[in-house]
N, CA, C and O of each residue as an XYZ file, in Angstrom:
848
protein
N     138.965   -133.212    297.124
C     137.717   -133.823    296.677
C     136.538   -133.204    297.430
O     136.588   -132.805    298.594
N     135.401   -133.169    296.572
C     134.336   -132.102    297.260
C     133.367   -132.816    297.633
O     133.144   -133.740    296.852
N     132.672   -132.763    298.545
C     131.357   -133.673    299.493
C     130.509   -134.414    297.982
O     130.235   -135.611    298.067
N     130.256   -133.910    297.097
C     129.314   -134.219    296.004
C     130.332   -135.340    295.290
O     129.690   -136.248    294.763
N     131.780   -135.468    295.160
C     132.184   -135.891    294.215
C     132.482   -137.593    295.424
O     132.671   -138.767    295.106
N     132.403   -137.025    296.562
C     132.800   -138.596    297.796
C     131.554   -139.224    297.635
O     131.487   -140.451    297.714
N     130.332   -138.379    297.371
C     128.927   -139.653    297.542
C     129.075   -140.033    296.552
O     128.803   -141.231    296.633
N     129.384   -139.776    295.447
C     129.348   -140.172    294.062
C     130.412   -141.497    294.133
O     130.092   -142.601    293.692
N     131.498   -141.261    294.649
C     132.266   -142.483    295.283
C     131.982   -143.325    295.805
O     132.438   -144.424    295.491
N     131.063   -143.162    296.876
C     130.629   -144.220    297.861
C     129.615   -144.748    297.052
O     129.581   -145.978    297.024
N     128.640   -144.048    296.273
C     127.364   -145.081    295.746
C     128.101   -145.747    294.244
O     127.329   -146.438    293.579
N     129.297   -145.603    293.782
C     129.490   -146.487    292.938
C     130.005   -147.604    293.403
O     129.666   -148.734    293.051
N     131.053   -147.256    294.411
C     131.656   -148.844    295.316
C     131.109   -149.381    295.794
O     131.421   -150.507    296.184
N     129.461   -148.526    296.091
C     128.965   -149.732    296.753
C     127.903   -150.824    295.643
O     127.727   -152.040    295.723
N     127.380   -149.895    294.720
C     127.348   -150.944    293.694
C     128.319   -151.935    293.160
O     127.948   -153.053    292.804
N     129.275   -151.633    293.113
C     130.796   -152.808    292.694
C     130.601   -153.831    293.258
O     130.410   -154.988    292.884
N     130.683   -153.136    294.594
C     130.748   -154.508    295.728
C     129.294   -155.351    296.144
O     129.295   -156.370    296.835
N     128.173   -154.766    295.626
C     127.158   -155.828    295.801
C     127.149   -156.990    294.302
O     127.100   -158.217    294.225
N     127.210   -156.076    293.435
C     127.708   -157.194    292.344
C     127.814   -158.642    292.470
O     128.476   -159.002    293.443
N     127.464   -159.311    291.937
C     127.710   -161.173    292.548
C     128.708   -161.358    291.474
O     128.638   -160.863    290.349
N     129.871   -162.303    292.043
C     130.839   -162.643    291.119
C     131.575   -163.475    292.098
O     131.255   -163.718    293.261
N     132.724   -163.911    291.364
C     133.875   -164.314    292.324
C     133.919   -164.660    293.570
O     133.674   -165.676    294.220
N     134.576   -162.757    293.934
C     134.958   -162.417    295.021
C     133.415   -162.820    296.014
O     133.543   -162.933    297.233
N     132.170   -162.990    295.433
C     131.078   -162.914    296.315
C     130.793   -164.202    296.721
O     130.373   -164.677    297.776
N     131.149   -164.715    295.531
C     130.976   -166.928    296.146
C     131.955   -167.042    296.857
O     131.685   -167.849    297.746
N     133.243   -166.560    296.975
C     134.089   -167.110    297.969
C     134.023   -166.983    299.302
O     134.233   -167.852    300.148
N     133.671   -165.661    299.476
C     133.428   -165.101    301.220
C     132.252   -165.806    301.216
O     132.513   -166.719    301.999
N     131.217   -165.961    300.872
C     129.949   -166.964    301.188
C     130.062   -168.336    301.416
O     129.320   -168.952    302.181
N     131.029   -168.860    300.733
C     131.736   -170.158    300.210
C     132.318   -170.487    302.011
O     131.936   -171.442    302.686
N     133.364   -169.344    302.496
C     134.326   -169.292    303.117
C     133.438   -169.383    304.297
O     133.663   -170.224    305.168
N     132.219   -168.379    304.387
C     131.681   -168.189    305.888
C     130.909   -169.507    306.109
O     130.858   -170.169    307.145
N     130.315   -169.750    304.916
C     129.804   -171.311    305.418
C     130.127   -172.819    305.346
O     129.439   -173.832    305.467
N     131.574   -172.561    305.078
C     132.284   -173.912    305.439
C     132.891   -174.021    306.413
O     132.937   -174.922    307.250
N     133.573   -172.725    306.293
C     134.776   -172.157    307.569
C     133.988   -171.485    308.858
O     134.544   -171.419    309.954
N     132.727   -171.023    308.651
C     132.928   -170.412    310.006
C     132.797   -168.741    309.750
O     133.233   -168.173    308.749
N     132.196   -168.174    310.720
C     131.845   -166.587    310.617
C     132.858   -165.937    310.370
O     133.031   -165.108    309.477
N     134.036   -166.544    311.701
C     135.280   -165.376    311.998
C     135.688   -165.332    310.407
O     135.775   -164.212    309.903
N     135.934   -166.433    309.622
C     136.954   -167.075    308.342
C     136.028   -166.294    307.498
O     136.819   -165.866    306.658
N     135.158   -165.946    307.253
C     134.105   -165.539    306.429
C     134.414   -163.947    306.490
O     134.968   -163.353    305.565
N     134.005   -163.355    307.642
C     134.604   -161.772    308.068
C     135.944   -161.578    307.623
O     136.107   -160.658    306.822
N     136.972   -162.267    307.980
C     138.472   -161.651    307.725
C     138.113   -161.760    306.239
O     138.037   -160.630    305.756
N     137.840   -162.830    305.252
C     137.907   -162.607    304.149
C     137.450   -161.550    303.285
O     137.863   -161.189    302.183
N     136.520   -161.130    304.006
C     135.846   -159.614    303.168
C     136.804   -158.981    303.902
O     137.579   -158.582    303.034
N     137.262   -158.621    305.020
C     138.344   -157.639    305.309
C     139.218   -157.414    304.297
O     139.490   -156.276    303.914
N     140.004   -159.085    303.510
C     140.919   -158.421    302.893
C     140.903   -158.352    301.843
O     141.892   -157.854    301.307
N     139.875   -158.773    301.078
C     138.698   -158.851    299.971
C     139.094   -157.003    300.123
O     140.119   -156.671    299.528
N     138.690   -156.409    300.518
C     138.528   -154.729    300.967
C     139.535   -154.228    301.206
O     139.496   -153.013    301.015
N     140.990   -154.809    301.741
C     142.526   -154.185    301.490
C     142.998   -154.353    300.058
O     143.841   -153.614    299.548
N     142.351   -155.465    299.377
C     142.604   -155.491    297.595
C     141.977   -154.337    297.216
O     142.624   -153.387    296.776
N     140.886   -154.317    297.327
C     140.204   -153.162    296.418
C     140.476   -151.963    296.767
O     140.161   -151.231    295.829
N     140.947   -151.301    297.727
C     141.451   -149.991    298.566
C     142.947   -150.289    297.705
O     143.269   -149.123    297.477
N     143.865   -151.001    297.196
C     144.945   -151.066    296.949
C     144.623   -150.878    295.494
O     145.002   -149.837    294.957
N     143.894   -151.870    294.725
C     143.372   -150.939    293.405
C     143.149   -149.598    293.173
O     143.686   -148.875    292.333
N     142.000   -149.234    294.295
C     141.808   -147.911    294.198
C     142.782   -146.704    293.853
O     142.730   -145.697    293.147
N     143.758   -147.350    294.763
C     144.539   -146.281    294.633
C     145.774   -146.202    293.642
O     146.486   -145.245    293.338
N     145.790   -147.635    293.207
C     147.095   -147.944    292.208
C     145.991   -147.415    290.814
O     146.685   -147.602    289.815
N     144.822   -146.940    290.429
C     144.299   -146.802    289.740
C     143.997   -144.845    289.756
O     143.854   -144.039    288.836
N     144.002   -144.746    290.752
C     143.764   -143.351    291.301
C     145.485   -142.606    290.873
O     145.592   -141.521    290.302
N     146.485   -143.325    291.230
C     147.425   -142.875    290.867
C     147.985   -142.914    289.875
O     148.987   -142.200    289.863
N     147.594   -143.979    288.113
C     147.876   -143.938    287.284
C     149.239   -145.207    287.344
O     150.401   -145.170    286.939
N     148.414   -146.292    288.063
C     149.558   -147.368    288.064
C     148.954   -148.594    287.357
O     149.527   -149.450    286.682
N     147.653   -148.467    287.679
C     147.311   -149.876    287.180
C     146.648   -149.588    285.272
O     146.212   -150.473    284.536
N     146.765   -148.392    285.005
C     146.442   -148.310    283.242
C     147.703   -149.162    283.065
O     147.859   -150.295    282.611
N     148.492   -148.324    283.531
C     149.771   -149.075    283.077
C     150.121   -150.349    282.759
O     150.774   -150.731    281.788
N     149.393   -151.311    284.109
C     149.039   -152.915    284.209
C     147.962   -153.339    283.118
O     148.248   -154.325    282.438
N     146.835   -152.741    282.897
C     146.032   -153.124    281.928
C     146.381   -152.702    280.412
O     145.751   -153.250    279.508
N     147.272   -151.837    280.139
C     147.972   -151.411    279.057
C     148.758   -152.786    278.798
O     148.851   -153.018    277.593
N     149.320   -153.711    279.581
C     150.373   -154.458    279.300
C     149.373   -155.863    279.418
O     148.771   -156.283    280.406
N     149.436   -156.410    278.041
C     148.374   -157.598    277.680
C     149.310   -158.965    278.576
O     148.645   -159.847    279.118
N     150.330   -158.991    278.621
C     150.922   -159.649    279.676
C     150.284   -160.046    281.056
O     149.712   -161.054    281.472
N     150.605   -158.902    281.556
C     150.648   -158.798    283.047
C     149.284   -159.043    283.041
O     149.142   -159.889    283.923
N     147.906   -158.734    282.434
C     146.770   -159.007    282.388
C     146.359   -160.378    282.424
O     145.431   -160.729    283.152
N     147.080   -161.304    281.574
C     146.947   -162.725    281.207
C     147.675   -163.376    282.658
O     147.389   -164.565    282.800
N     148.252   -163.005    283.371
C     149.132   -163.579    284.555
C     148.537   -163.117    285.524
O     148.705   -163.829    286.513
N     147.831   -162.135    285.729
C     146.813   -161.416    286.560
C     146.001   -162.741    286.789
O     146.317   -163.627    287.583
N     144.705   -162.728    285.815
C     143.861   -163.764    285.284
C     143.896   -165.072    285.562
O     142.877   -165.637    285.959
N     145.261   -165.843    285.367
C     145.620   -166.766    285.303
C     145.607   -167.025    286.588
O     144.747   -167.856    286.879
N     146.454   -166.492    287.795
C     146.359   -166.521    289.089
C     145.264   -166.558    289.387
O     144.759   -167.601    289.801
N     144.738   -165.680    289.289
C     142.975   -165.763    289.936
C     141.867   -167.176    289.795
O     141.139   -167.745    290.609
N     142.129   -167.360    288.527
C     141.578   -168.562    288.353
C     142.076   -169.513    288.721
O     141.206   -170.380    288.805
N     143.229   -169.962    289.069
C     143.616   -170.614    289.713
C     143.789   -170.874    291.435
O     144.013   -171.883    292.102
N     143.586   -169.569    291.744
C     143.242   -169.235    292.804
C     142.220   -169.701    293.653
O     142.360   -170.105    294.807
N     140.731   -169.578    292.716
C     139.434   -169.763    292.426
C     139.067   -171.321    292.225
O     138.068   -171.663    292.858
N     139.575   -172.140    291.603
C     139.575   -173.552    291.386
C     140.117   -174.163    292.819
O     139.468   -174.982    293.470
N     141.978   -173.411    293.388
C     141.957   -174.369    294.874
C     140.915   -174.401    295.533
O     140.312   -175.426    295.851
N     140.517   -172.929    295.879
C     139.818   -172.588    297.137
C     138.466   -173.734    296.824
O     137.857   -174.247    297.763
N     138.191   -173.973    295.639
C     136.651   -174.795    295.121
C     137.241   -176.095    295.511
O     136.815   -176.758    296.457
N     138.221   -176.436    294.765
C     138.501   -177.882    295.286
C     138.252   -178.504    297.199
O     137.610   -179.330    297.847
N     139.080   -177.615    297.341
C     138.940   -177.769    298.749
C     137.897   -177.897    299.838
O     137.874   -178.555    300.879
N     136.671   -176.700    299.028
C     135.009   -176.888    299.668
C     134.979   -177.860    299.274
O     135.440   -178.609    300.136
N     134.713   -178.368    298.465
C     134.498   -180.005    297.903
C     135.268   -181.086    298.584
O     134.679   -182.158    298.442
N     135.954   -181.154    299.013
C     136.750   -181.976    299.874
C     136.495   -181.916    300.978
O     136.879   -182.788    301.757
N     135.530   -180.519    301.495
C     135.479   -180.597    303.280
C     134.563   -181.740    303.747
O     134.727   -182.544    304.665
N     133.290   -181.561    302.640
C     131.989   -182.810    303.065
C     131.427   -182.463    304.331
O     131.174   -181.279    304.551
N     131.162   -183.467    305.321
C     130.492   -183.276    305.955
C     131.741   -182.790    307.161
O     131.511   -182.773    308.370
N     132.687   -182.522    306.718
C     133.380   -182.543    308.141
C     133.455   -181.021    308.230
O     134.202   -180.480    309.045
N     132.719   -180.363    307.432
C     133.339   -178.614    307.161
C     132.261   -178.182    308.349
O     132.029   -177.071    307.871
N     131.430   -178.223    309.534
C     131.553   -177.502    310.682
C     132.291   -177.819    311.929
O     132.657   -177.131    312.882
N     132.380   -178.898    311.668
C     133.534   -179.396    312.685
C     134.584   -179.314    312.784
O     135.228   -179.465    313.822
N     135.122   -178.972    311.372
C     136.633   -178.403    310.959
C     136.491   -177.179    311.900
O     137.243   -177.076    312.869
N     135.121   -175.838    311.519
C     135.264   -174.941    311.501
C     135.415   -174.711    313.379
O     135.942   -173.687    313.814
N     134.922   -175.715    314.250
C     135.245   -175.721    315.215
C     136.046   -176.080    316.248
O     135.902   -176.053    317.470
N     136.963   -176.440    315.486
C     138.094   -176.911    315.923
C     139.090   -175.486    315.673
O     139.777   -174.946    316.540
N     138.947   -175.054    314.218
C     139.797   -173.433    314.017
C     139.481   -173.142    315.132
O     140.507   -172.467    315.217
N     138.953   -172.984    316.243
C     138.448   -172.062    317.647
C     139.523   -172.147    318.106
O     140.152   -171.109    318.314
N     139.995   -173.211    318.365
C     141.495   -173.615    319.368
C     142.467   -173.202    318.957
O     143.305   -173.392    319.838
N     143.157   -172.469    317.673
C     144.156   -172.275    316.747
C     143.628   -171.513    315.832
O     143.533   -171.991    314.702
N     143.148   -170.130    316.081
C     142.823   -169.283    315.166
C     143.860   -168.421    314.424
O     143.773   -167.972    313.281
N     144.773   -168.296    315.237
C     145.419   -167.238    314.360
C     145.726   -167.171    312.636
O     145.194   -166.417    311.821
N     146.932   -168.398    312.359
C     146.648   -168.976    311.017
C     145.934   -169.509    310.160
O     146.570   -169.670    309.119
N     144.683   -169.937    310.091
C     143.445   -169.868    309.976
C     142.931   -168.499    309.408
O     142.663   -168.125    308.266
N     142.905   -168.047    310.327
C     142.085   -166.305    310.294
C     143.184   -165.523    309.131
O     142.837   -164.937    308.105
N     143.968   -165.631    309.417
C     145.154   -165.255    308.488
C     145.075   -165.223    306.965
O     145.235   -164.338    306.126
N     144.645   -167.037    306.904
C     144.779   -167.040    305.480
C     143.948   -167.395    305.078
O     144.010   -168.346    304.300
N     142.495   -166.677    305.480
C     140.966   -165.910    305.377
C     141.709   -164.731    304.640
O     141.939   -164.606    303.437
N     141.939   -164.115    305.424
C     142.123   -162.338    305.269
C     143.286   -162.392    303.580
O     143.170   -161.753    302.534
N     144.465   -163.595    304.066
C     145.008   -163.475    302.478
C     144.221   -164.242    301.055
O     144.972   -164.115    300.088
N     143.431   -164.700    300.830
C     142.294   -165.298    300.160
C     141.720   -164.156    299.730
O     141.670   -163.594    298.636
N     141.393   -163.977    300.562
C     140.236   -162.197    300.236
C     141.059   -161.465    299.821
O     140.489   -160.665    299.080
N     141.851   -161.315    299.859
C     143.232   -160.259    299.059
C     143.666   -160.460    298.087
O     143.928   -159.516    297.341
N     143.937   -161.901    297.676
C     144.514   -162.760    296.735
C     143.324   -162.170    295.669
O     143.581   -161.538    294.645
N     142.299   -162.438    296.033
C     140.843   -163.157    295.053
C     140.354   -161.707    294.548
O     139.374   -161.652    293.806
N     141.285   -160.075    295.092
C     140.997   -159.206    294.363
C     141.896   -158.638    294.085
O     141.592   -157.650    293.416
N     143.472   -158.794    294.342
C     143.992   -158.620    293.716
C     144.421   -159.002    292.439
O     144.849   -158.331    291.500
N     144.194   -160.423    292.600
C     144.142   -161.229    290.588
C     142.808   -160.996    289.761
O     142.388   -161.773    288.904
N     142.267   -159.926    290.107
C     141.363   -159.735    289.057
C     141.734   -157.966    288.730
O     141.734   -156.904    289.352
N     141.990   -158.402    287.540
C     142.443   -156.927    286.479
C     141.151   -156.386    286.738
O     141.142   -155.344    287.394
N     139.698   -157.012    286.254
C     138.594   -156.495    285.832
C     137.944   -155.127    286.849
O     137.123   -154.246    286.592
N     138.901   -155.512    288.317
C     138.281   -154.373    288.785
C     139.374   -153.272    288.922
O     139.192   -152.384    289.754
N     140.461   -153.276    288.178
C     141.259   -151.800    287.505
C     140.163   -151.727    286.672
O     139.460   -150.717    286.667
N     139.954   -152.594    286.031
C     139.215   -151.966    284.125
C     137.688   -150.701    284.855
O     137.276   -149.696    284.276
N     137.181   -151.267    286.250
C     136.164   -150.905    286.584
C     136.748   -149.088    287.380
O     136.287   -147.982    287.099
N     137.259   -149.247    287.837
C     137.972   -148.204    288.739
C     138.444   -147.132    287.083
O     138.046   -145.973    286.974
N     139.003   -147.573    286.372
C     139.297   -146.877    285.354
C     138.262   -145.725    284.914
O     138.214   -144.498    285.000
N     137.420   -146.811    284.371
C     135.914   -146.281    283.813
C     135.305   -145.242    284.991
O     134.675   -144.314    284.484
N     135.362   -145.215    286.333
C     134.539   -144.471    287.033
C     135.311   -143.671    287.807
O     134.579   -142.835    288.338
N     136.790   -143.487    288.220
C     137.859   -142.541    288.438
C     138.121   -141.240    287.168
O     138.464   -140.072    287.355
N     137.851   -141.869    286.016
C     137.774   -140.878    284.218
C     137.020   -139.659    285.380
O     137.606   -138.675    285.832
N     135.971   -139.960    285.597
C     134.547   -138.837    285.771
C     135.538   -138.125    287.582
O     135.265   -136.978    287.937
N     136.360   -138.808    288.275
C     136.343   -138.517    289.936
C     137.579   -137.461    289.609
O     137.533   -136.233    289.683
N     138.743   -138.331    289.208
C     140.164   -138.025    289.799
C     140.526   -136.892    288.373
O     140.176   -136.939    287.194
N     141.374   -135.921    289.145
C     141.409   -134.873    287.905
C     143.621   -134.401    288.342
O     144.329   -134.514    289.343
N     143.792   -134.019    287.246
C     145.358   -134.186    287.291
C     145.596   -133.031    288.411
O     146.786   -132.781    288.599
N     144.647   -132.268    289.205
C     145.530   -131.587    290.236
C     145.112   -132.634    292.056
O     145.425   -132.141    293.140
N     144.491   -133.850    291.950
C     144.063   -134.408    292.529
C     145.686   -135.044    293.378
O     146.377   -135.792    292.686
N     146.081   -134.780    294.508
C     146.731   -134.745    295.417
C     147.051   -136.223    296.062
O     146.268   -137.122    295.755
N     148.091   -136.519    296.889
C     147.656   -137.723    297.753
C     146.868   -137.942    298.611
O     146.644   -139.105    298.947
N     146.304   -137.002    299.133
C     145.227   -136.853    300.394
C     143.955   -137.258    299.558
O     143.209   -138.066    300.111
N     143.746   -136.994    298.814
C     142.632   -137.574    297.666
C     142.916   -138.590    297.433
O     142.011   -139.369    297.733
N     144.281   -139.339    296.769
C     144.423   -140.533    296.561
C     143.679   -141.470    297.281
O     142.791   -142.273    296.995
N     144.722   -140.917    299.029
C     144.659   -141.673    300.300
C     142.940   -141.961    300.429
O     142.659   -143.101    300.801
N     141.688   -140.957    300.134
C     140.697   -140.427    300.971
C     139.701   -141.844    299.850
O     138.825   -142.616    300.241
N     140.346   -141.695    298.344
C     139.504   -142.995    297.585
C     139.944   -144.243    298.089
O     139.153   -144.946    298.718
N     140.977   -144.563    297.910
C     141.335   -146.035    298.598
C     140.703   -146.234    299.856
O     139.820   -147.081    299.989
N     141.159   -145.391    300.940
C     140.473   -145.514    302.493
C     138.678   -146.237    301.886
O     138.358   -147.425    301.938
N     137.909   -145.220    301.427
C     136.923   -145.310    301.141
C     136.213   -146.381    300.482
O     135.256   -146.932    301.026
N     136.703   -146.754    299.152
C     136.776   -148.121    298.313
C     136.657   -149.423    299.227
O     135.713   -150.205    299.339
N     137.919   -149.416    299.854
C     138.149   -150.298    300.925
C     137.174   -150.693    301.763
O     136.557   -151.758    301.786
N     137.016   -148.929    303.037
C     135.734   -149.805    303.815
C     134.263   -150.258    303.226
O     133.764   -151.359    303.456
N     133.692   -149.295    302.484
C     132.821   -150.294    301.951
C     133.116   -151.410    301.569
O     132.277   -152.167    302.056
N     133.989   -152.096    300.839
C     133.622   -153.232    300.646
C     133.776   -154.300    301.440
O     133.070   -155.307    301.497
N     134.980   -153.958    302.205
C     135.234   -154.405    303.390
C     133.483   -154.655    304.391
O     133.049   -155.725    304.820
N     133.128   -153.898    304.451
C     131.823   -153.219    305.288
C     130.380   -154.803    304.927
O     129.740   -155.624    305.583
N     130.531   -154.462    303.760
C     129.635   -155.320    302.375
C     129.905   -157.120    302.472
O     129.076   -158.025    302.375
N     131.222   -157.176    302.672
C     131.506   -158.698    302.424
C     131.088   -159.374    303.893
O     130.385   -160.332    304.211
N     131.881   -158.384    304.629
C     132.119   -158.576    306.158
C     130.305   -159.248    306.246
O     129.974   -160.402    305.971
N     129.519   -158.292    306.637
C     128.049   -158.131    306.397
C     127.895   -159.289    305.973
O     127.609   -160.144    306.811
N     128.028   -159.671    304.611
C     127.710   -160.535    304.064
C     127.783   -162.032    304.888
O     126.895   -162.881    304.957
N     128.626   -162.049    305.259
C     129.260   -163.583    306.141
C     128.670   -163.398    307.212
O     128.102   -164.436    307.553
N     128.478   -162.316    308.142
C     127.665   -162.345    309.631
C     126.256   -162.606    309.182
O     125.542   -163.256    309.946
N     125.876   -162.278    308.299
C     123.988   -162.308    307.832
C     124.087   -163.740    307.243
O     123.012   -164.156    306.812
N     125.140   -164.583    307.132
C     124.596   -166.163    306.564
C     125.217   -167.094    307.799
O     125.236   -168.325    307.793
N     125.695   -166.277    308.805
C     126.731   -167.273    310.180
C     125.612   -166.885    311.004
O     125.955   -167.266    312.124
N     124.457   -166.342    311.107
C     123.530   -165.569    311.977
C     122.762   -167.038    312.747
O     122.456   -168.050    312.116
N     122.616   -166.894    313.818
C     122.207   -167.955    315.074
C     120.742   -168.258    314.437
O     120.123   -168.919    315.271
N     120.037   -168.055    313.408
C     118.860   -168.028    313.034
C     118.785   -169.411    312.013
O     118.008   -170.361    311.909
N     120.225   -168.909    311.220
C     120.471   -169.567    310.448
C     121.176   -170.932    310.277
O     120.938   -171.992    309.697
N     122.425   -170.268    311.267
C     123.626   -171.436    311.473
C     123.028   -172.997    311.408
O     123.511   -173.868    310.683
N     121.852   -173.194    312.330
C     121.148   -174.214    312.376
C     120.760   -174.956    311.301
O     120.663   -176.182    311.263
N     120.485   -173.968    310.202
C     120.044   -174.747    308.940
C     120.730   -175.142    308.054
O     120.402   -176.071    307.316
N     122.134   -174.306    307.951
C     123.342   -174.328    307.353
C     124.129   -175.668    307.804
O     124.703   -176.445    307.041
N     124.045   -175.755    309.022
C     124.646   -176.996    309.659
C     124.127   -178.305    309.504
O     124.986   -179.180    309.398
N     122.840   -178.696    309.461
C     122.330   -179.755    308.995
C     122.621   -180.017    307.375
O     122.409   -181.153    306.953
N     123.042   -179.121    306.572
C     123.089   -179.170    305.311
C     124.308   -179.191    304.482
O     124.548   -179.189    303.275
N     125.095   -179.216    305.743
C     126.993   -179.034    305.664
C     127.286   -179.536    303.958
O     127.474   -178.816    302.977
N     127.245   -180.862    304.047
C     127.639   -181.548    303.220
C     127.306   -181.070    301.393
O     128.051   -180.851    300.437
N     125.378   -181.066    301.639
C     125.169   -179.969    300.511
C     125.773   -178.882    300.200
O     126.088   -178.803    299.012
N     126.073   -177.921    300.933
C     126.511   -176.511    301.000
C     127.963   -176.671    300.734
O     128.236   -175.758    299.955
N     128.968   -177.317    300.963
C     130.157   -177.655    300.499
C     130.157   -177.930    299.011
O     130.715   -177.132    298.258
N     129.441   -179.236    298.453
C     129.142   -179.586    297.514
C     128.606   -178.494    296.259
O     129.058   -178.650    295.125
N     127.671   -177.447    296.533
C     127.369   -176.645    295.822
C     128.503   -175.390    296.015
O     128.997   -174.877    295.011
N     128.842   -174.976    297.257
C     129.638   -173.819    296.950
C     130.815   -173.930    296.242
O     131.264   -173.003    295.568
N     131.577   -175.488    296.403
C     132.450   -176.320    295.630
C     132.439   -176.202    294.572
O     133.579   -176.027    294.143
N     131.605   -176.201    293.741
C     131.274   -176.874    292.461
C     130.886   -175.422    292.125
O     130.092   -175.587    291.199
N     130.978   -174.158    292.327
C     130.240   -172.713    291.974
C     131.610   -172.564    291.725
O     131.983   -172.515    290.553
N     132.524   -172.475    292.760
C     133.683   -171.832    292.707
C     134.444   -172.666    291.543
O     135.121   -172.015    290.747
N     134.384   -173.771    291.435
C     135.393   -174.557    290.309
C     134.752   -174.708    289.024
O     135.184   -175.433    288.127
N     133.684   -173.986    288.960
C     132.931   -173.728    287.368
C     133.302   -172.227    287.499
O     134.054   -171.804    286.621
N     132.993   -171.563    288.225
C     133.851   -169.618    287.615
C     135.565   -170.294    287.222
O     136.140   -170.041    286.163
N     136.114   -171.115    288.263
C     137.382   -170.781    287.644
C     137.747   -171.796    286.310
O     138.857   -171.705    285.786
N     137.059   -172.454    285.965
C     136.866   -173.228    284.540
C     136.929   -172.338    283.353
O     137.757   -172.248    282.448
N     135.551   -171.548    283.670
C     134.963   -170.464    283.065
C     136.402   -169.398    282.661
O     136.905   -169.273    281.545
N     136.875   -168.659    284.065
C     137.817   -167.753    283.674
C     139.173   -168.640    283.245
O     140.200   -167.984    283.067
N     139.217   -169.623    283.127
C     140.559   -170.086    282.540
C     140.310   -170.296    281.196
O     141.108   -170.299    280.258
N     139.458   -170.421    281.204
C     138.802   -170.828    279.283
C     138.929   -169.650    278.911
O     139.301   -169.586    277.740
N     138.738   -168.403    279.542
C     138.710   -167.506    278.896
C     140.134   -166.636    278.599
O     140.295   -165.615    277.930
N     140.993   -167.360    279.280
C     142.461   -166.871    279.142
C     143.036   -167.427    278.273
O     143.849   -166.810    277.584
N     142.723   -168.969    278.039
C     143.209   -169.874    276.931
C     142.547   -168.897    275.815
O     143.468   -168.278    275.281
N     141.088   -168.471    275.176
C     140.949   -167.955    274.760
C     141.346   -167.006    274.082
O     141.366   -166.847    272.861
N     141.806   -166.091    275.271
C     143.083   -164.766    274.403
C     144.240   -165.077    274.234
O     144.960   -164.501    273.418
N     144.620   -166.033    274.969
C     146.049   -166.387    274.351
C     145.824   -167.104    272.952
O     146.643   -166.931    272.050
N     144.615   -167.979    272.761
C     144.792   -168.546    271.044
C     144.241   -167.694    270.040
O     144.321   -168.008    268.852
């Protein structure tokens, strides 16, 4: 891969990943119920999904997955369901979601854990970003394109978004802010709650949809 064809890489992933969707209410969702650390791991693995697309797309694995109207509908299905716990649950924290988040201090490991699998989960059940990788790999990846190329898009895919989400959760956990976020716990649960369990309404309607 040639220096011209990697920027061309980097400025499309990084458009992908500013995109608002999903994956963007949840790590926001996550950093301000849960807590910075819970917020960071989740774009971490938010960014091992999409580096794992990358490359299952780079290698001619995931046409295959979007070729098969199946595996697409079970893709989907997970996700949205995925998308509805994680909502339920903001909604259930109330006012206790910074105090929860400070108590994770004492017992981080599992916690932090299943941050990082959330963020993984929440991009690996979405087909839509094979369908996206498809469309903009056509123009990158060419049939004498190697594994070191494979390796060099995924790596890449990854840290940006990784880079992007991460970012994202330190710039709303920021000591400027925390203060205002914290008096408002209860709101901020309530709305990020209710964001996340209307997308996954939304994407389940839309699966019932293709299945009728």
């Amino acid at each position: 891969m040639d220096i011209d064809a990697w920027f061309k890489l980097v400025a499309i992933c990084f458009l992908g990943a500013i995109t608002p969707g999903p994956s963007l209410a949840l790590v926001v969702s996550n950093a301000m119920v849960r807590g910075r650390s819970y917020g960071v791991v989740t774009g971490v693995g938010h960014g091992v999904g999409i580096g794992l697309w990358a490359v299952m797309t780079a290698a001619g694995i995931a046409k295959i997955m979007v070729d098969n109207s199946s595996t697409m509908l079970a893709l989907q299905t997970l996700g949205a369901c995925l998308i509805g716990y994680i909502g339920f649950r903001t909604l259930t924290v109330g006012d206790g979601a910074f105090v929860q988040k400070k108590h994770l201090e004492h017992n981080e490991a599992q916690p932090l854990f299943r941050g990082v699998s959330e963020g993984f989960l929440i991009s690996l059940f979405n087909p839509k970003i094979a369908l996206f990788f498809l469309a903009i790999f056509s123009h990158i990846v060419s049939s004498e394109s190697d594994r070191s190329e494979i390796a060099v898009m995924g790596v890449t895919a990854a840290i940006i978004d990784a880079l992007w989400y991460a970012g994202v959760a330190l710039m709303l956990t920021g000591s400027e802010i925390i203060g205002i976020l914290e008096n408002r716990a209860k709101v901020i649960s309530m709305i990020s709650g209710g964001f996340l369990t209307l997308i996954a309404i939304y994407l389940l309607v839309g699966v019932v949809q293709r299945v009728l």
